[in-house]
Amino acid sequence: DLTALPGGSVVAFDNSFRATPSISITAQDMSTGDYYTITSPSAAGFMIRFFNASNAGISRTFDYLASGYGKQI
């Protein structure tokens, strides 16, 4: 359970992948019209930001799964 701030939050992977992984998000406590964007995906992490139906940034709790291969040494 991670919490994204209204202005967005950076998620850094514990170990960088060899290439940019696929990222899946499961959000909690979403209301009708809420949505999220993932920006700057990379082998090292990504940025996530949640919005309400009025396009205002909001705080939400989420889980993620990053599926990729390799590990940068």
PDB file of C-alpha atoms in Angstrom:
ATOM      1  CA  ASP A   1       0.000   0.000   0.000  1.00  0.00           C
ATOM      2  CA  LEU A   2       1.714   3.126  -1.295  1.00  0.00           C
ATOM      3  CA  THR A   3       0.186   6.599  -1.202  1.00  0.00           C
ATOM      4  CA  ALA A   4       0.395   8.970  -4.136  1.00  0.00           C
ATOM      5  CA  LEU A   5       0.415  12.671  -3.267  1.00  0.00           C
ATOM      6  CA  PRO A   6      -1.970  15.096  -5.035  1.00  0.00           C
ATOM      7  CA  GLY A   7       0.932  16.463  -7.102  1.00  0.00           C
ATOM      8  CA  GLY A   8       2.101  12.962  -8.040  1.00  0.00           C
ATOM      9  CA  SER A   9       4.685  10.605  -6.600  1.00  0.00           C
ATOM     10  CA  VAL A  10       7.815   8.933  -7.902  1.00  0.00           C
ATOM     11  CA  VAL A  11       8.100   5.181  -7.359  1.00  0.00           C
ATOM     12  CA  ALA A  12      11.668   3.868  -7.452  1.00  0.00           C
ATOM     13  CA  PHE A  13      12.252   0.130  -7.824  1.00  0.00           C
ATOM     14  CA  ASP A  14      14.517  -1.481  -5.212  1.00  0.00           C
ATOM     15  CA  ASN A  15      16.574  -2.942  -8.070  1.00  0.00           C
ATOM     16  CA  SER A  16      16.549  -1.435 -11.555  1.00  0.00           C
ATOM     17  CA  PHE A  17      15.451  -3.709 -14.385  1.00  0.00           C
ATOM     18  CA  ARG A  18      17.551  -4.245 -17.495  1.00  0.00           C
ATOM     19  CA  ALA A  19      14.786  -2.624 -19.588  1.00  0.00           C
ATOM     20  CA  THR A  20      11.583  -0.734 -18.820  1.00  0.00           C
ATOM     21  CA  PRO A  21       9.103  -3.209 -17.279  1.00  0.00           C
ATOM     22  CA  SER A  22       5.351  -3.440 -17.754  1.00  0.00           C
ATOM     23  CA  ILE A  23       3.575  -1.716 -14.870  1.00  0.00           C
ATOM     24  CA  SER A  24       0.154  -2.626 -13.459  1.00  0.00           C
ATOM     25  CA  ILE A  25      -1.672  -0.523 -10.867  1.00  0.00           C
ATOM     26  CA  THR A  26      -4.394  -1.517  -8.415  1.00  0.00           C
ATOM     27  CA  ALA A  27      -5.893   1.571  -6.790  1.00  0.00           C
ATOM     28  CA  GLN A  28      -7.927   1.644  -3.596  1.00  0.00           C
ATOM     29  CA  ASP A  29     -10.773   3.993  -2.587  1.00  0.00           C
ATOM     30  CA  MET A  30     -11.406   5.274  -6.103  1.00  0.00           C
ATOM     31  CA  SER A  31     -14.566   7.315  -6.657  1.00  0.00           C
ATOM     32  CA  THR A  32     -16.573   7.528  -9.856  1.00  0.00           C
ATOM     33  CA  GLY A  33     -14.588   9.583 -12.363  1.00  0.00           C
ATOM     34  CA  ASP A  34     -11.203   9.132 -10.656  1.00  0.00           C
ATOM     35  CA  TYR A  35      -8.318   8.112 -12.884  1.00  0.00           C
ATOM     36  CA  TYR A  36      -4.516   7.974 -12.870  1.00  0.00           C
ATOM     37  CA  THR A  37      -1.616   8.580 -15.190  1.00  0.00           C
ATOM     38  CA  ILE A  38       1.763   6.877 -15.251  1.00  0.00           C
ATOM     39  CA  THR A  39       4.535   9.041 -16.649  1.00  0.00           C
ATOM     40  CA  SER A  40       8.277   8.687 -17.059  1.00  0.00           C
ATOM     41  CA  PRO A  41       8.361   4.874 -16.918  1.00  0.00           C
ATOM     42  CA  SER A  42      11.928   3.589 -16.915  1.00  0.00           C
ATOM     43  CA  ALA A  43      14.020   0.650 -15.777  1.00  0.00           C
ATOM     44  CA  ALA A  44      14.466   2.475 -12.437  1.00  0.00           C
ATOM     45  CA  GLY A  45      10.843   3.449 -11.674  1.00  0.00           C
ATOM     46  CA  PHE A  46       7.912   5.640 -12.713  1.00  0.00           C
ATOM     47  CA  MET A  47       5.751   8.582 -11.672  1.00  0.00           C
ATOM     48  CA  ILE A  48       2.055   8.181 -10.851  1.00  0.00           C
ATOM     49  CA  ARG A  49      -0.605  10.818 -10.307  1.00  0.00           C
ATOM     50  CA  PHE A  50      -4.299  10.419  -9.502  1.00  0.00           C
ATOM     51  CA  PHE A  51      -7.049  12.829 -10.564  1.00  0.00           C
ATOM     52  CA  ASN A  52     -10.727  13.232  -9.734  1.00  0.00           C
ATOM     53  CA  ALA A  53     -13.553  13.790 -12.232  1.00  0.00           C
ATOM     54  CA  SER A  54     -12.756  17.549 -12.205  1.00  0.00           C
ATOM     55  CA  ASN A  55      -9.139  16.829 -13.263  1.00  0.00           C
ATOM     56  CA  ALA A  56      -7.754  17.997  -9.906  1.00  0.00           C
ATOM     57  CA  GLY A  57      -4.837  16.069  -8.402  1.00  0.00           C
ATOM     58  CA  ILE A  58      -5.847  13.864  -5.462  1.00  0.00           C
ATOM     59  CA  SER A  59      -4.163  11.519  -3.014  1.00  0.00           C
ATOM     60  CA  ARG A  60      -4.885   7.802  -3.413  1.00  0.00           C
ATOM     61  CA  THR A  61      -3.471   4.541  -2.083  1.00  0.00           C
ATOM     62  CA  PHE A  62      -2.311   1.951  -4.613  1.00  0.00           C
ATOM     63  CA  ASP A  63      -0.305  -1.206  -5.215  1.00  0.00           C
ATOM     64  CA  TYR A  64       1.808  -1.883  -8.273  1.00  0.00           C
ATOM     65  CA  LEU A  65       3.323  -4.832 -10.075  1.00  0.00           C
ATOM     66  CA  ALA A  66       6.335  -4.323 -12.316  1.00  0.00           C
ATOM     67  CA  SER A  67       7.013  -7.220 -14.657  1.00  0.00           C
ATOM     68  CA  GLY A  68      10.273  -7.220 -16.577  1.00  0.00           C
ATOM     69  CA  TYR A  69      13.567  -9.000 -16.922  1.00  0.00           C
ATOM     70  CA  GLY A  70      17.145  -8.673 -15.807  1.00  0.00           C
ATOM     71  CA  LYS A  71      18.731  -6.534 -13.178  1.00  0.00           C
ATOM     72  CA  GLN A  72      21.158  -3.673 -13.625  1.00  0.00           C
ATOM     73  CA  ILE A  73      24.394  -4.308 -11.797  1.00  0.00           C
TER      74      ILE A  73
END
